[in-house]
C-alpha positions as a Markdown table, in Angstrom:
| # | Residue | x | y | z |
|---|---|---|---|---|
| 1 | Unk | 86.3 | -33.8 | -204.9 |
| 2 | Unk | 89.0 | -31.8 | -206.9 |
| 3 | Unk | 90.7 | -29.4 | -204.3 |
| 4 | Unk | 93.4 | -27.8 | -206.8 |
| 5 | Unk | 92.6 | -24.4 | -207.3 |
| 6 | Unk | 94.6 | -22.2 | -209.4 |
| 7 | Unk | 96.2 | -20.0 | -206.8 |
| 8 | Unk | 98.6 | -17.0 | -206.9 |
| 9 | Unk | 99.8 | -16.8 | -203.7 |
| 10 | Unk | 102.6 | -19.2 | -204.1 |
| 11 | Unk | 103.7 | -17.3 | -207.1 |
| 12 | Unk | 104.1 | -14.2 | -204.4 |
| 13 | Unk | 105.7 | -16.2 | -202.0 |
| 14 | Unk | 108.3 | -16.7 | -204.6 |
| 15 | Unk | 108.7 | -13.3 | -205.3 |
| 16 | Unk | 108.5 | -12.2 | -202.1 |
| 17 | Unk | 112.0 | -10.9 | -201.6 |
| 18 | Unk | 112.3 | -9.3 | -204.8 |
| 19 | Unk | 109.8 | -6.8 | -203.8 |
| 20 | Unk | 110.4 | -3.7 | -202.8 |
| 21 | Unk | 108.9 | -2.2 | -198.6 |
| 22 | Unk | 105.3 | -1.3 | -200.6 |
| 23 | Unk | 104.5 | -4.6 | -202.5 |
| 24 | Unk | 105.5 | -6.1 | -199.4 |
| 25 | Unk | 102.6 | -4.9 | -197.7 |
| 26 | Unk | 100.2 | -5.7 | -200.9 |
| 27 | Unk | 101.9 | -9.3 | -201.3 |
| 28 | Unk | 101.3 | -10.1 | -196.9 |
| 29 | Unk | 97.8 | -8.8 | -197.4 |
| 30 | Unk | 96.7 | -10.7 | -200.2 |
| 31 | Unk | 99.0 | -13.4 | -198.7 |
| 32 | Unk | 97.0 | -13.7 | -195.8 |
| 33 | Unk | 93.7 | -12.3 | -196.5 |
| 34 | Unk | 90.7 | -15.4 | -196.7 |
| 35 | Unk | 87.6 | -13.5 | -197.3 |
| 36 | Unk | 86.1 | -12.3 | -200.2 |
| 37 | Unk | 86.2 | -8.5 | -200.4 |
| 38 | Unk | 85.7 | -5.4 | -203.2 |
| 39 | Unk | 89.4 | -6.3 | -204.5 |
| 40 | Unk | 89.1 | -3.3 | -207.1 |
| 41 | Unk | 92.1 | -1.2 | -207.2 |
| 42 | Unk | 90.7 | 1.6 | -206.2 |
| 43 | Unk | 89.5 | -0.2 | -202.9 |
| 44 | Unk | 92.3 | -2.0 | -201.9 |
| 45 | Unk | 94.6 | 1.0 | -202.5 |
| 46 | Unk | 92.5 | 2.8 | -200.0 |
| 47 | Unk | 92.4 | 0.0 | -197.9 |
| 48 | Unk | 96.6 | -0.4 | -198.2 |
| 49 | Unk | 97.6 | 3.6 | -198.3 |
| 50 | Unk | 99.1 | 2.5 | -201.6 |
| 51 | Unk | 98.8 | 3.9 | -205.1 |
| 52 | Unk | 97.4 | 1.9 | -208.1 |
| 53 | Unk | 100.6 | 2.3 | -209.8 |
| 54 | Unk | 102.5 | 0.2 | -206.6 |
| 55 | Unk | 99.2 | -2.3 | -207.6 |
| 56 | Unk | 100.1 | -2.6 | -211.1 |
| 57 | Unk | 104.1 | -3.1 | -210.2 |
| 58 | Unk | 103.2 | -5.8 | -207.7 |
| 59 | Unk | 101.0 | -7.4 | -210.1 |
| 60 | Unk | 103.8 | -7.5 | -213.1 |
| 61 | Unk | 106.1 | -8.4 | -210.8 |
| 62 | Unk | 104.5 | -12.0 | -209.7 |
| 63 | Unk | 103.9 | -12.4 | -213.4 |
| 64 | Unk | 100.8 | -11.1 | -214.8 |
| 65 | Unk | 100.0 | -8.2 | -217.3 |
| 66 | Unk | 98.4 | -5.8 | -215.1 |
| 67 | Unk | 96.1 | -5.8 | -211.4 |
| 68 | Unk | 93.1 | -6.9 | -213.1 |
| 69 | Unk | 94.7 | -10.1 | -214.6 |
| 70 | Unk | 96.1 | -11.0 | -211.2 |
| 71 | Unk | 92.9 | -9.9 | -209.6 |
| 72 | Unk | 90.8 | -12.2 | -211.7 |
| 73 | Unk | 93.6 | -14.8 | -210.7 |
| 74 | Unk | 93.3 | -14.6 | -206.9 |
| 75 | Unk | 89.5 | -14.5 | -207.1 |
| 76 | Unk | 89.8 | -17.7 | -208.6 |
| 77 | Unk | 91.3 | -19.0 | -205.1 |
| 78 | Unk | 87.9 | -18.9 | -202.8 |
| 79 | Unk | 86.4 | -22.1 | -203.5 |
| 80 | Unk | 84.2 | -23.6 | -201.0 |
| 81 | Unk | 85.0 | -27.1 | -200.0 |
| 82 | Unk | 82.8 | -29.0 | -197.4 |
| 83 | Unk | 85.1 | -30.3 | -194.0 |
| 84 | Unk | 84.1 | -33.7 | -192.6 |
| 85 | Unk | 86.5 | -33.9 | -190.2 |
| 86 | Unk | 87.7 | -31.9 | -187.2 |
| 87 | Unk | 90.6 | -31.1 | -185.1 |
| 88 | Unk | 94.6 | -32.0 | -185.4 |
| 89 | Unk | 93.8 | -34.6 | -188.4 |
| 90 | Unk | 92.1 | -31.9 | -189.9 |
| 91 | Unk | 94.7 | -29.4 | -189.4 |
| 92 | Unk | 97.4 | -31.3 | -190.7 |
| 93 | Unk | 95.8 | -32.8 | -193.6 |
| 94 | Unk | 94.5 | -29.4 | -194.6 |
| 95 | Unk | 98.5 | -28.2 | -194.0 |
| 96 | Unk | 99.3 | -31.2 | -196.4 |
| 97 | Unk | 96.4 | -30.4 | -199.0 |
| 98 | Unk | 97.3 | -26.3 | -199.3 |
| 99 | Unk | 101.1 | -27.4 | -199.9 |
| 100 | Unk | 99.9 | -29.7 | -202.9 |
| 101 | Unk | 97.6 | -27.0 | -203.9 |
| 102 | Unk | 100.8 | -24.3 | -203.9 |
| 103 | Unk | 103.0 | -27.3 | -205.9 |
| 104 | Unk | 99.6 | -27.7 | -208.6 |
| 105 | Unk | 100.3 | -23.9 | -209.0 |
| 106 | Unk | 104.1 | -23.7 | -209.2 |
| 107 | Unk | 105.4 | -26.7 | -211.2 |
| 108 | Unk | 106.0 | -26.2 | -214.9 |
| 109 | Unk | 105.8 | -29.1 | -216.9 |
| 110 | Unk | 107.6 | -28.7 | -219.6 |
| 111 | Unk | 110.7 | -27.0 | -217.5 |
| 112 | Unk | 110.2 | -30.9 | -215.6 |
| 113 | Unk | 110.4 | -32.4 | -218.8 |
| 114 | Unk | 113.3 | -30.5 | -220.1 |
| 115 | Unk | 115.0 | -31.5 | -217.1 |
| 116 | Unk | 114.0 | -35.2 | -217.5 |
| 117 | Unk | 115.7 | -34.8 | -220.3 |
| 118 | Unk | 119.0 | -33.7 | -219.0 |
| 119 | Unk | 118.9 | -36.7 | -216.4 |
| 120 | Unk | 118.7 | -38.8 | -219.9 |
| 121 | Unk | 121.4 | -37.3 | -221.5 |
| 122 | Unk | 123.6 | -37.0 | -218.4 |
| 123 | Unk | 126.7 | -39.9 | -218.0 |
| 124 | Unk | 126.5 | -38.7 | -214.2 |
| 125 | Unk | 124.1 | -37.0 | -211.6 |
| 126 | Unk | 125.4 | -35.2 | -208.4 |
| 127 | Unk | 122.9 | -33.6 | -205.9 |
| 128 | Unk | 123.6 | -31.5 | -203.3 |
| 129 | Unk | 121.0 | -31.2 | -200.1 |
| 130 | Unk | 121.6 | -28.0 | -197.8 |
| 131 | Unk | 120.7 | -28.5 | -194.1 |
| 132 | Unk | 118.1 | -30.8 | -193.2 |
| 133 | Unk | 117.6 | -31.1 | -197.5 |
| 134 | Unk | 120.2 | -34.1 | -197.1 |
| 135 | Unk | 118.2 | -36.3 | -196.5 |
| 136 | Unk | 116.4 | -35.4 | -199.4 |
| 137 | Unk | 119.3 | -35.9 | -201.1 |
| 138 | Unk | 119.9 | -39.1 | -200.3 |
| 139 | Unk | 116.3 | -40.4 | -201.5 |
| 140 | Unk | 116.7 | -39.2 | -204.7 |
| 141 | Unk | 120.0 | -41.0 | -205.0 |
| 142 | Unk | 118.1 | -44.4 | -204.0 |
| 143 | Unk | 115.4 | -43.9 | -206.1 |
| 144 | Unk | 117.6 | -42.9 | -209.4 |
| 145 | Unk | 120.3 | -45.7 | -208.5 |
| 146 | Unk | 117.2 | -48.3 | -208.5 |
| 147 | Unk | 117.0 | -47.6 | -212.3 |
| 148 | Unk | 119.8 | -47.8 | -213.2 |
| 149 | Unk | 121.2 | -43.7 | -213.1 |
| 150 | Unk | 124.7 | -43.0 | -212.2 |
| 151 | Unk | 124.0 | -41.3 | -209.4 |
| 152 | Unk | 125.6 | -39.8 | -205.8 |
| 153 | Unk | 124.1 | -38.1 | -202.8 |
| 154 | Unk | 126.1 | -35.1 | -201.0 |
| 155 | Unk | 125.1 | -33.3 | -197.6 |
| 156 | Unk | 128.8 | -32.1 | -196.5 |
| 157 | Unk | 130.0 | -28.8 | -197.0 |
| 158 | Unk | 133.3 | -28.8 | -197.6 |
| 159 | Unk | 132.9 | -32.2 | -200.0 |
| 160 | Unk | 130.8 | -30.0 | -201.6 |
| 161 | Unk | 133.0 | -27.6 | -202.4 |
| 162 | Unk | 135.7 | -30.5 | -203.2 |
| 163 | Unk | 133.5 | -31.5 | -205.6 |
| 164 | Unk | 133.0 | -28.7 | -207.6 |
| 165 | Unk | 136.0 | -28.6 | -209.3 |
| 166 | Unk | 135.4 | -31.7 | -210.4 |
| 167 | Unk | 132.0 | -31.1 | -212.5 |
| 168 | Unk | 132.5 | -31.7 | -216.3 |
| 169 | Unk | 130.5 | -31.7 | -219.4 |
| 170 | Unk | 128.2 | -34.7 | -218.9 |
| 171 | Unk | 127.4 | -34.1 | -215.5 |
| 172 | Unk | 124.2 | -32.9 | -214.0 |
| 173 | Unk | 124.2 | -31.1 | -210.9 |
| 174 | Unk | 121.1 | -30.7 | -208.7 |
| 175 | Unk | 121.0 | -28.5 | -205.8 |
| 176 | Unk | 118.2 | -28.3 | -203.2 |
| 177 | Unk | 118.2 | -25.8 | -200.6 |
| 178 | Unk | 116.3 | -23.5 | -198.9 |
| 179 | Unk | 117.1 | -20.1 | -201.3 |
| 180 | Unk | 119.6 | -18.6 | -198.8 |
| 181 | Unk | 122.3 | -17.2 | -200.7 |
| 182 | Unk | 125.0 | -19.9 | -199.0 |
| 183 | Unk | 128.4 | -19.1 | -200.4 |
| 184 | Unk | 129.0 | -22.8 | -200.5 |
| 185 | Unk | 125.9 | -22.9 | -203.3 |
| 186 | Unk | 126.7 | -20.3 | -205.0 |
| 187 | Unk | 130.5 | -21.8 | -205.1 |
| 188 | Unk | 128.7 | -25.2 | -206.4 |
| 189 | Unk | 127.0 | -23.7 | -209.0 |
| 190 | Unk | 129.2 | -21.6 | -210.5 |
| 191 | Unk | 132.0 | -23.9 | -210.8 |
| 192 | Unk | 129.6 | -26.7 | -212.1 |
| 193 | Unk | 128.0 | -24.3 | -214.9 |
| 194 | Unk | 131.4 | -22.7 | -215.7 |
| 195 | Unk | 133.4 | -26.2 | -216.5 |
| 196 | Unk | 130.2 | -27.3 | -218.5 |
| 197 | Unk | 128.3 | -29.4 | -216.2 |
| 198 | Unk | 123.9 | -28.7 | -216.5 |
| 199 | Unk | 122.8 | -27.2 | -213.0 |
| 200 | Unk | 118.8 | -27.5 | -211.2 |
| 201 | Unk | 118.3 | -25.8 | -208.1 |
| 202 | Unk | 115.3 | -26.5 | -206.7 |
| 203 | Unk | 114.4 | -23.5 | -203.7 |
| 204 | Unk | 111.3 | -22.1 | -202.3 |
| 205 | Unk | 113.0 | -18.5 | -203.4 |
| 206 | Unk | 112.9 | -17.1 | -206.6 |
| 207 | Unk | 116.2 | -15.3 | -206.3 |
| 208 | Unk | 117.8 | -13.1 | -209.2 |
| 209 | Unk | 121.6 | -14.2 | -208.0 |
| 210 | Unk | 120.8 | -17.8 | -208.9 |
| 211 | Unk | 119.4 | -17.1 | -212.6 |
| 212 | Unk | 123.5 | -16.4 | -213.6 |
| 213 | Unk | 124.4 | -20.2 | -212.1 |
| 214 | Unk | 121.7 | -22.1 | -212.7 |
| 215 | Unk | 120.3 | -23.9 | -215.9 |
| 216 | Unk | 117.1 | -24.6 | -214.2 |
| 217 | Unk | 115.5 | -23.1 | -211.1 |
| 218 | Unk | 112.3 | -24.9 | -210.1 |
| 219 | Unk | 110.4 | -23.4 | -207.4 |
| 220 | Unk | 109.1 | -25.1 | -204.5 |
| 221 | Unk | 105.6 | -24.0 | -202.3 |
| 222 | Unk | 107.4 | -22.1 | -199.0 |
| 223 | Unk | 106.0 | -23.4 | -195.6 |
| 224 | Unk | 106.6 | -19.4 | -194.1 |
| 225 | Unk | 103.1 | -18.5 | -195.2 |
| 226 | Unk | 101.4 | -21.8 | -194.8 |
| 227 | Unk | 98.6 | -22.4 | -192.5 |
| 228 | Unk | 99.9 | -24.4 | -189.6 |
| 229 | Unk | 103.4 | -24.6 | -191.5 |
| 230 | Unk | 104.9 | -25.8 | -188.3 |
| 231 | Unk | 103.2 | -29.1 | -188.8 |
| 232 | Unk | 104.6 | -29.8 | -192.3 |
| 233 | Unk | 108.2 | -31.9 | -192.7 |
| 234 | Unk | 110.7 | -29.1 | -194.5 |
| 235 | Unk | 111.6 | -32.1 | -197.0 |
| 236 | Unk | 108.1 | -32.6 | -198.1 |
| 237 | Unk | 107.7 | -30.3 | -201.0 |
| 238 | Unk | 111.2 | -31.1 | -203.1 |
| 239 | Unk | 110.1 | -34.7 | -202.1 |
| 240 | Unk | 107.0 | -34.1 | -203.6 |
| 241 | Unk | 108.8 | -32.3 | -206.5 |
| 242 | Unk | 111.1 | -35.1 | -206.8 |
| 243 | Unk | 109.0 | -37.4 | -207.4 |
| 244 | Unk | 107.5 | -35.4 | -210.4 |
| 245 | Unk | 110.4 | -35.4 | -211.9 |
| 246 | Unk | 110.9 | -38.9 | -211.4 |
| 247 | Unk | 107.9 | -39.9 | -212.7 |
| 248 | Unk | 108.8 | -37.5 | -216.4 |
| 249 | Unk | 111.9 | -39.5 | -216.5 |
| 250 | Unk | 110.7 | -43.0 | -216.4 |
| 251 | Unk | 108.1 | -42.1 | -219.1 |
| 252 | Unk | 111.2 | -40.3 | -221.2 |
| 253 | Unk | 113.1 | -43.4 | -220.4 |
| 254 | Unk | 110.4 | -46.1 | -221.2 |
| 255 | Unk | 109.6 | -44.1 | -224.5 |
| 256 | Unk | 113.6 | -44.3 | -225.7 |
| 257 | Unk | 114.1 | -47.8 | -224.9 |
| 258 | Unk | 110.7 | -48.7 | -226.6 |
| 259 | Unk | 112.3 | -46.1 | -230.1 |
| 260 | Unk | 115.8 | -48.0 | -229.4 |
| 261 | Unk | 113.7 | -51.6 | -229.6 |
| 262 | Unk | 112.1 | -50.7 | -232.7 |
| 263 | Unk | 115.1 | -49.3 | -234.1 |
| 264 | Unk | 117.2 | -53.0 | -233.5 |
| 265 | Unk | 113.6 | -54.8 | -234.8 |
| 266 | Unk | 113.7 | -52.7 | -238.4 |
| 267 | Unk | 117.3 | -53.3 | -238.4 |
| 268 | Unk | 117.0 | -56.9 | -238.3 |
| 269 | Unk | 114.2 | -56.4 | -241.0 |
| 270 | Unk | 116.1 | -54.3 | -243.2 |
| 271 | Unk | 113.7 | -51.8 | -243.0 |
């Protein structure tokens, strides 16, 4: 049985800090609301001591064209889905299955591909885990070294900050932390943008300080508004992530050596 629903909760999560006190209180409602109710505007404004205009805000805001769109959207999210098991395993794989669900709604494939792109192009690849995202870090760097890309892991700091200055044209920087605005981050991707170098972040926040830094920002499910959240590794969804863009780059990669092959065989031919 398919379980990905088109959600837009994770969009709101996201957004969350961009809004201001009264979307807040729309975005935890709809957030944590799991019944289906009248979710006309005039009800839930009722229901929210909001206005219709704060509805239509929150609704641009996380994206869509008006309430009704994002309405129509969240409706969309109530699908029944039979449970055959009980208890912990239940809890946790249902943790495990919403977090997939909010990555099915969040990942954009062509930004993945653009970036699988970049890793093609680049002559080296630096990334950067924040916290407990070093360890993160360091998978991706044995995964890409396997096949062959240039690649080193960083979890330090002050190396990080080392580093920066060091970021040229050719390089590729990715950055994965947690959305805080660390002013070792922001130090990171400034100087790595501003001498040249391509820049990913990949955060569960959507914040506007990063947009100036940053040639990609990829957005990754957050775990605060996740049933039973506690149970759920912090690393799981950029591993998860990582792994799709992995999985773009070996295609892109396949694809040019296969266009690089033929190239060398008409050569030969004089074609």
């Amino acid at each position: 049985m398919d379980y990905y629903v088109k959600s837009v909760v994770p969009m709101i999560e996201s957004n969350y800090d961009n809004f201001t006190i009264v979307e807040k209180t729309i975005a935890d409602f709809f957030i944590r609301n799991r019944e289906r109710i009248d979710l006309s505007a005039k009800s839930v404004s009722e229901m929210l001591y909001v206005s219709e205009a704060s509805l239509s805000r929150f609704a641009k805001k996380c994206g869509y064209r008006g309430y009704r769109e994002f309405v129509y959207q969240y409706e969309e999210t109530f699908v029944e889905k039979q449970e055959s098991i009980t208890g912990n395993t239940r809890i946790v794989l249902n943790a495990y299955q919403e977090l997939l669900n909010k990555t099915y709604n969040l990942v954009d494939e062509t930004q993945i591909a653009r970036i699988g792109r970049y890793l093609n192009q680049s002559e080296r690849v630096f990334v950067y885990g924040i916290g407990g995202f070093g360890f993160t870090a360091e998978e991706m760097e044995l995964r890409f070294m396997r096949i062959g890309v240039d690649i080193d892991s960083v979890k330090d700091a002050d190396l990080m900050r080392t580093q920066a200055v060091f970021q040229k044209q050719g390089s590729l920087v990715f950055v994965i932390s947690t959305g805080k605005e660390q002013e070792d981050v922001l130090y990171l991707l400034n100087e790595a943008q501003r001498r040249g170098a391509k820049t990913v972040l990949l955060t569960a926040k959507n914040k506007g300080i990063f947009e100036e830094f940053c040639d990609e920002i990829v957005l990754l499910p957050s775990l605060k508004h996740l049933n039973y959240g506690n149970v759920i590794s912090p690393q799981f969804p950029a591993l998860v992530m990582l792994d799709i863009i992995y999985s773009y780059y070996v295609e892109q990669d396949s694809y040019s050596g296969i266009m690089e092959q033929n190239k060398g065989q008409y050569k030969e031919a004089g074609i």
